[in-house]
mmCIF file of C-alpha atoms in Angstrom:
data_model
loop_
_atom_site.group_PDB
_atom_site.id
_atom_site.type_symbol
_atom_site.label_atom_id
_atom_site.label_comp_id
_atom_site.label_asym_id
_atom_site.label_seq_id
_atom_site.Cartn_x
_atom_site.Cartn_y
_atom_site.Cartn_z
ATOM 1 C CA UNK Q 24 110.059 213.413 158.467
ATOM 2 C CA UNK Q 25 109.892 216.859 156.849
ATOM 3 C CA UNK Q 26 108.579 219.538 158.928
ATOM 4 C CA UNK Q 27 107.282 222.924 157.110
ATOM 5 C CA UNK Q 28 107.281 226.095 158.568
ATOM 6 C CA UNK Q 29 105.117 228.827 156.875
ATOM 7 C CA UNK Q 30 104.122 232.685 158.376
ATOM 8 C CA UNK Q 31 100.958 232.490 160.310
ATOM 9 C CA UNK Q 32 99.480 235.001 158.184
ATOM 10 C CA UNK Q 33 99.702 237.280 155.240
ATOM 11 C CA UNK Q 34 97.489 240.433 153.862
ATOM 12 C CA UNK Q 35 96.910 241.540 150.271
ATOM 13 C CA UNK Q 36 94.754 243.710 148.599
ATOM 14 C CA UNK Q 37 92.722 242.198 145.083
ATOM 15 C CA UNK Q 38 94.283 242.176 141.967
ATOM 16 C CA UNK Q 39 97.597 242.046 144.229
ATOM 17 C CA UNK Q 40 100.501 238.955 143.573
ATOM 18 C CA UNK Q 41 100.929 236.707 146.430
ATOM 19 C CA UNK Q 42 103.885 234.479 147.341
ATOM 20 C CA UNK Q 43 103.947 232.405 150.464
ATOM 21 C CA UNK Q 44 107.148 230.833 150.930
ATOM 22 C CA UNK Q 45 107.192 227.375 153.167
ATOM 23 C CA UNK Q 46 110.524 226.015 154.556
ATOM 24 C CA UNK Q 47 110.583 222.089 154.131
ATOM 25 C CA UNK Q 48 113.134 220.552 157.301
ATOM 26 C CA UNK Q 49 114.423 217.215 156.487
ATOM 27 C CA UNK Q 50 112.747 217.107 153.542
ATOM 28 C CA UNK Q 51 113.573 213.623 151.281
ATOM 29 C CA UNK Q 52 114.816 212.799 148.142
ATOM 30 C CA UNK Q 53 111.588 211.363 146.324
ATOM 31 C CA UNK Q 54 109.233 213.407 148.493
ATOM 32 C CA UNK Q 55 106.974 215.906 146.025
ATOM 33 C CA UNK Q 56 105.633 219.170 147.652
ATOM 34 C CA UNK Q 57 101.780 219.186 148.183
ATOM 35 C CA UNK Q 58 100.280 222.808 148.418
ATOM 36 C CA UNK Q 59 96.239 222.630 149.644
ATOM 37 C CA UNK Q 60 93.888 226.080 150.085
ATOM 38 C CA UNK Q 61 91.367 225.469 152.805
ATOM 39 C CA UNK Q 62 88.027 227.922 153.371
ATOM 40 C CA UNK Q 63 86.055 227.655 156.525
ATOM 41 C CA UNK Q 64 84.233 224.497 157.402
ATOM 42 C CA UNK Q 65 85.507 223.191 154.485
ATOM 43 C CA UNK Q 66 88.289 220.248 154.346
ATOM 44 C CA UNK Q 67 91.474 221.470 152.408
ATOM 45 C CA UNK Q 68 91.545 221.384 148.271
ATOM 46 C CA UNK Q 69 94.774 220.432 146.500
ATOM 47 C CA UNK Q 70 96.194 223.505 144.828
ATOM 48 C CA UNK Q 71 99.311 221.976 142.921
ATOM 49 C CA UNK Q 72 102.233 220.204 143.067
ATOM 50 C CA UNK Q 73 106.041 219.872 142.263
ATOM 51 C CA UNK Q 74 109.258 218.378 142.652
ATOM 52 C CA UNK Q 75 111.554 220.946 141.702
ATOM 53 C CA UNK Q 76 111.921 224.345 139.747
ATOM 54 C CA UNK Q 77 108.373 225.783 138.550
ATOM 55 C CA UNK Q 78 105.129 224.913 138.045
ATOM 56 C CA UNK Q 79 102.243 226.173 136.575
ATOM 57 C CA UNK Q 80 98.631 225.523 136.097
ATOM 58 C CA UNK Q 81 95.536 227.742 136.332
ATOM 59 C CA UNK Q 82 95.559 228.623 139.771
ATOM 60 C CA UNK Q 83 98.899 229.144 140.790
ATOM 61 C CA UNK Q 84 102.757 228.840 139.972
ATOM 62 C CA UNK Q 85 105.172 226.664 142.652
ATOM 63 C CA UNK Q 86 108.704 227.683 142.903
ATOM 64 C CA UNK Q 87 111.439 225.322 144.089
ATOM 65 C CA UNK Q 88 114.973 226.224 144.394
ATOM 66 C CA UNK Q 89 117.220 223.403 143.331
ATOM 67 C CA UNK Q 90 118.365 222.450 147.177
ATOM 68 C CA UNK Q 91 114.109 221.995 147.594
ATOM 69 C CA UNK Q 92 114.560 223.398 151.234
ATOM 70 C CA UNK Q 93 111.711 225.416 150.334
ATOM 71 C CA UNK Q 94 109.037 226.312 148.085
ATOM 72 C CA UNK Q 95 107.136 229.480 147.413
ATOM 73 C CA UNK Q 96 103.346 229.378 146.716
ATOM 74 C CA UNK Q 97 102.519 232.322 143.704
ATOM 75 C CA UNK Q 98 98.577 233.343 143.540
ATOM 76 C CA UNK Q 99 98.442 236.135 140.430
ATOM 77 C CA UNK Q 100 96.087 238.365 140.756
ATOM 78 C CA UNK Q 101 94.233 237.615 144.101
ATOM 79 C CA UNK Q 102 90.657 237.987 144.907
ATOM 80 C CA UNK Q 103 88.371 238.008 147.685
ATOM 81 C CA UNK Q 104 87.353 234.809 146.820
ATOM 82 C CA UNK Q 105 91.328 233.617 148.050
ATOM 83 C CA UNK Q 106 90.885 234.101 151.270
ATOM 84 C CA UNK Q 107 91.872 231.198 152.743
ATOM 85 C CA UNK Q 108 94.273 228.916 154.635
ATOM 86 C CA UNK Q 109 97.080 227.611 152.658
ATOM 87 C CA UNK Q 110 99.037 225.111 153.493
ATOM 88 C CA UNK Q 111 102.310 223.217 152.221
ATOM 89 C CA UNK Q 112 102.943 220.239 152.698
ATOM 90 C CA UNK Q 113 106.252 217.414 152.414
ATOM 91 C CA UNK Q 114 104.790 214.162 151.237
ATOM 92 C CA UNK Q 115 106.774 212.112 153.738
ATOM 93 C CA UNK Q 116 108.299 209.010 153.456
ATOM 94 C CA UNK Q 117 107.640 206.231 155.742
ATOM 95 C CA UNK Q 118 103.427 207.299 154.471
ATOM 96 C CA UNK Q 119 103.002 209.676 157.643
ATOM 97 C CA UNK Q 120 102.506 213.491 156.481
ATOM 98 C CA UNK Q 121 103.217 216.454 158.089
ATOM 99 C CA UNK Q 122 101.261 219.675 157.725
ATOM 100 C CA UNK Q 123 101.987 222.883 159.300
ATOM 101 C CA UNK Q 124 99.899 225.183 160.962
ATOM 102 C CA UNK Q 125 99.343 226.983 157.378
ATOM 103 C CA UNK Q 126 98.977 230.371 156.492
ATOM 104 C CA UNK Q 127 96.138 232.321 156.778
ATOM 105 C CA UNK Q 128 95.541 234.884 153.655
ATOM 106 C CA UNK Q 129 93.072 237.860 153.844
ATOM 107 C CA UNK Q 130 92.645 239.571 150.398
ATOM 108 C CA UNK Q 131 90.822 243.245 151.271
ATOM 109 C CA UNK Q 132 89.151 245.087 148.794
ATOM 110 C CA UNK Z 213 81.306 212.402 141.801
ATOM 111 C CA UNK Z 214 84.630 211.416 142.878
ATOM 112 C CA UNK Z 215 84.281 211.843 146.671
ATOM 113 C CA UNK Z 216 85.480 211.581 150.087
ATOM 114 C CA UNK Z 217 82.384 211.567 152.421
ATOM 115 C CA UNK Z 218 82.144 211.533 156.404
ATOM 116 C CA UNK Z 219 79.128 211.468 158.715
ATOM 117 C CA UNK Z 220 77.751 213.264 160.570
ATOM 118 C CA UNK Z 221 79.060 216.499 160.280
ATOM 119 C CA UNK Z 222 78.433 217.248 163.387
ATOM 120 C CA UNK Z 223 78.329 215.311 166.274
ATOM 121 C CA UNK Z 224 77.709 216.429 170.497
ATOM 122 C CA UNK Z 225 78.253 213.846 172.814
ATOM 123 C CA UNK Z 226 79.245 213.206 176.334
ATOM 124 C CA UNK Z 227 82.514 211.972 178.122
ATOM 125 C CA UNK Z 228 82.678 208.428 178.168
ATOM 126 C CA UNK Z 229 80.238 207.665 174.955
ATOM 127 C CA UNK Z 230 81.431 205.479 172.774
ATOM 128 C CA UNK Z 231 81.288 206.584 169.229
ATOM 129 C CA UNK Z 232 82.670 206.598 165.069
ATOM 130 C CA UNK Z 233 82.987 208.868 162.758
ATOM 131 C CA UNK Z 234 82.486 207.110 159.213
ATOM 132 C CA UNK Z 235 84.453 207.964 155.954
ATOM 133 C CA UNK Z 236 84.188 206.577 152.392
ATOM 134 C CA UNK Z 237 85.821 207.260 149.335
ATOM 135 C CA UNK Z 238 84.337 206.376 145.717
ATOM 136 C CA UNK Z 239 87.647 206.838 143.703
ATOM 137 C CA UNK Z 240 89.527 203.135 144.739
ATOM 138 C CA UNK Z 241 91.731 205.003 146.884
ATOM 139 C CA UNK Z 242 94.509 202.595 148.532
ATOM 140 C CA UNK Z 243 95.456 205.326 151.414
ATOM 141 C CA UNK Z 244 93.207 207.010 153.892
ATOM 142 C CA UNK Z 245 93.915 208.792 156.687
ATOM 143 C CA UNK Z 246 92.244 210.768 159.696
ATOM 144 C CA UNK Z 247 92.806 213.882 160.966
ATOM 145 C CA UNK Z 248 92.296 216.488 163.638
ATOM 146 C CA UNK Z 249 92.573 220.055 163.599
ATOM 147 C CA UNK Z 250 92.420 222.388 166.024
ATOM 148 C CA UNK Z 251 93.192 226.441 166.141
ATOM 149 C CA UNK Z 252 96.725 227.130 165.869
ATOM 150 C CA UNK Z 253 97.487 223.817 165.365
ATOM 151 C CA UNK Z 254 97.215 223.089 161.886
ATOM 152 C CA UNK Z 255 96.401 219.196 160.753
ATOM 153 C CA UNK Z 256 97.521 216.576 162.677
ATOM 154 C CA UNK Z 257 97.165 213.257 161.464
ATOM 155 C CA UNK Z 258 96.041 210.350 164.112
ATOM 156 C CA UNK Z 259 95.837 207.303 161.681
ATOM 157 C CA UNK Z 260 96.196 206.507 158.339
ATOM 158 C CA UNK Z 261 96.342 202.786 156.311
ATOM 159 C CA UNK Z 262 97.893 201.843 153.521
ATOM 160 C CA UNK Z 263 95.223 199.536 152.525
ATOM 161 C CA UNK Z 264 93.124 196.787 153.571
ATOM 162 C CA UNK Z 265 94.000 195.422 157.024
ATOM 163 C CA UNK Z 266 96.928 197.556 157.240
ATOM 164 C CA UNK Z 267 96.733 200.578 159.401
ATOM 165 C CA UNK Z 268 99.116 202.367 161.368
ATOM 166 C CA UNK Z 269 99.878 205.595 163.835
ATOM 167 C CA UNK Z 270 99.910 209.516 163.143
ATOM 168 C CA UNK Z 271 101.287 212.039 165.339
ATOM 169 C CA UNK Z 272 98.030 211.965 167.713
ATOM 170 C CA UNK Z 273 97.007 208.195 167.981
ATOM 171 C CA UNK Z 274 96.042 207.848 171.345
ATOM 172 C CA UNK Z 275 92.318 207.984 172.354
ATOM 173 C CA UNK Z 276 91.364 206.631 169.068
ATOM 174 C CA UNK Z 277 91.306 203.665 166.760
ATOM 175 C CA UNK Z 278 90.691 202.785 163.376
ATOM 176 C CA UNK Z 279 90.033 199.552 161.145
ATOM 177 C CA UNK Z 280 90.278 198.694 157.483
ATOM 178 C CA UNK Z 281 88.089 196.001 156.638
ATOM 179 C CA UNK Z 282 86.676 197.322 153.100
ATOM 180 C CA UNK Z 283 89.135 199.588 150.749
ATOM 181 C CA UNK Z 284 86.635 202.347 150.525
ATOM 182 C CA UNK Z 285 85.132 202.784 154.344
ATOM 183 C CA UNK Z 286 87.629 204.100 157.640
ATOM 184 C CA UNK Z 287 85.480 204.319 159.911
ATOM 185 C CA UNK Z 288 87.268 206.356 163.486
ATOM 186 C CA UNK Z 289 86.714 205.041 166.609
ATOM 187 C CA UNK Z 290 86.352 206.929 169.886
ATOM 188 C CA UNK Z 291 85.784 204.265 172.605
ATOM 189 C CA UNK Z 292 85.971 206.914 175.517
ATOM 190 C CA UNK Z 293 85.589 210.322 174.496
ATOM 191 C CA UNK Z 294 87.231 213.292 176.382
ATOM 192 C CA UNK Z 295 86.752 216.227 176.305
ATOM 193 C CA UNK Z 296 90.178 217.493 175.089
ATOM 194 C CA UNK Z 297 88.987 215.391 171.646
ATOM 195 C CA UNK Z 298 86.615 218.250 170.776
ATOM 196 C CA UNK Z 299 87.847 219.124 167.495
ATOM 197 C CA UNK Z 300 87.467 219.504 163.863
ATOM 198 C CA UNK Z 301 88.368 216.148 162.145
ATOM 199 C CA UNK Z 302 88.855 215.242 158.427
ATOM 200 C CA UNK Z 303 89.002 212.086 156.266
ATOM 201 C CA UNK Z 304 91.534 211.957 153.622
ATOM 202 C CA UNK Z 305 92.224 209.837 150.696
ATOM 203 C CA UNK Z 306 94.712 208.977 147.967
ATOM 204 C CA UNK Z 307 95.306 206.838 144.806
ATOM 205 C CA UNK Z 308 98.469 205.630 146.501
ATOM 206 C CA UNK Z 309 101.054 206.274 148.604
ATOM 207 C CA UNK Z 310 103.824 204.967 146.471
ATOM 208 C CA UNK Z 311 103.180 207.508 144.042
ATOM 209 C CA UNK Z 312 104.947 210.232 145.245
ATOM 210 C CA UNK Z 313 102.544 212.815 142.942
ATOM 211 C CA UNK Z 314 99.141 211.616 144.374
ATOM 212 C CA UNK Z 315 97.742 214.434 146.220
ATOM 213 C CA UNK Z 316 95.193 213.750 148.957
ATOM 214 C CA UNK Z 317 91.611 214.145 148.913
ATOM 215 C CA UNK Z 318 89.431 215.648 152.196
ATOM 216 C CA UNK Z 319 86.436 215.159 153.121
ATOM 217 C CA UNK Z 320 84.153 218.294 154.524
ATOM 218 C CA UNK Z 321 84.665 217.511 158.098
ATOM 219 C CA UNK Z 322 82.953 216.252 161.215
ATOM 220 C CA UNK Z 323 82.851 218.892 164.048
ATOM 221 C CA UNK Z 324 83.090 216.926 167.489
ATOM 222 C CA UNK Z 325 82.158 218.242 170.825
ATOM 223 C CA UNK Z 326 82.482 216.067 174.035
ATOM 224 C CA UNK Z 327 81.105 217.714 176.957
#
């Protein structure tokens, strides 16, 4: 199973880039990597997706290096409003997933 | 609205009381899972099923059980409660396992306290 370890937590100030980097253990060779943003009392929201190198959509760019040990989350421009809990995670084979403990994001004005 | 929808949201009970936590999903959604989550912990997932009839253990199973009999309702089952299964827990779902590029889908939560 792929474990992911991210930092705990991260600060940034708005307008500010962000890139959270999660380390995929194990992961395996059809798994895709899962990135979700959670806000309080809320369950978590899919953010985007990939399999390797970059993607992009209107949120937020992935990063994977080609050996896909890890992956690094990219928010341009951060707000207020991205204050969150992100979390990666390794789409597991075998239909069990793995999160880990996520990292928590405060954007200050 | 494409949804994933639990009730209640929040539930106190007392040690001992048997109880579930329901979840549906609207989208036709062949995988749904349960999870807990608790500070520090992140998400741990106690069951999920592949489809109908076919369920099978997380990382936290015990204390807990689940059933399949409809593709869009799994309900979770606390037949004893404790109190160390006060805790935050969310429904998931997904188009399909298989597919490798199917993210999952929460629902808002059901806040459990067991006194």
């Amino acid at each position: 199973l792929a474990k992911t370890t991210q930092p705990i937590s991260m600060d940034s100030y708005e307008g500010q880039e962000v890139n959270i980097t999660c380390s995929h253990n194990n992961i395996a060779t059809n798994d895709y990597i899962t990135w979700y943003q959670q806000f309080p009392s809320q369950g978590p929201r899919f953010i985007i997706q990939g399999y390797k190198t970059k993607v992009t959509n209107e949120v937020a760019s992935l990063f994977i290096p080609a050996d896909r040990k890890s992956s690094t989350l990219s928010l341009p421009r951060v707000s207020l409003s991205d204050t969150a809990v992100y979390y990666c995670l390794g789409y597991t084979g075998g239909f069990k997933t793995i999160f880990g403990a996520g990292t928590r994001l405060f954007v200050k004005a | 609205e494409a949804q994933v929808t639990q009730n209640p949201r929040y539930l106190i009970t007392v040690t001992g009381k048997k109880l579930t936590v329901t979840c549906s999903q609207n989208m036709n959604h062949e995988y749904m899972s349960w999870y807990r989550q608790d500070p520090g912990l992140g998400l741990r997932q106690i069951y999920y099923s592949m489809n109908v009839e076919v369920t099978d253990k997380g990382d936290v199973p015990e204390g807990y059980k689940v059933s399949r009999k409809e593709k869009r309702n799994f309900p979770l089952i606390l037949e004893s409660p404790s109190p160390n299964q006060t805790s935050l827990y969310f429904c998931a779902s997904s188009l399909s396992p298989e597919s490798r590029n199917s993210p999952l889908h929460f629902g808002n939560g059901t806040r459990l306290t067991v006194t």
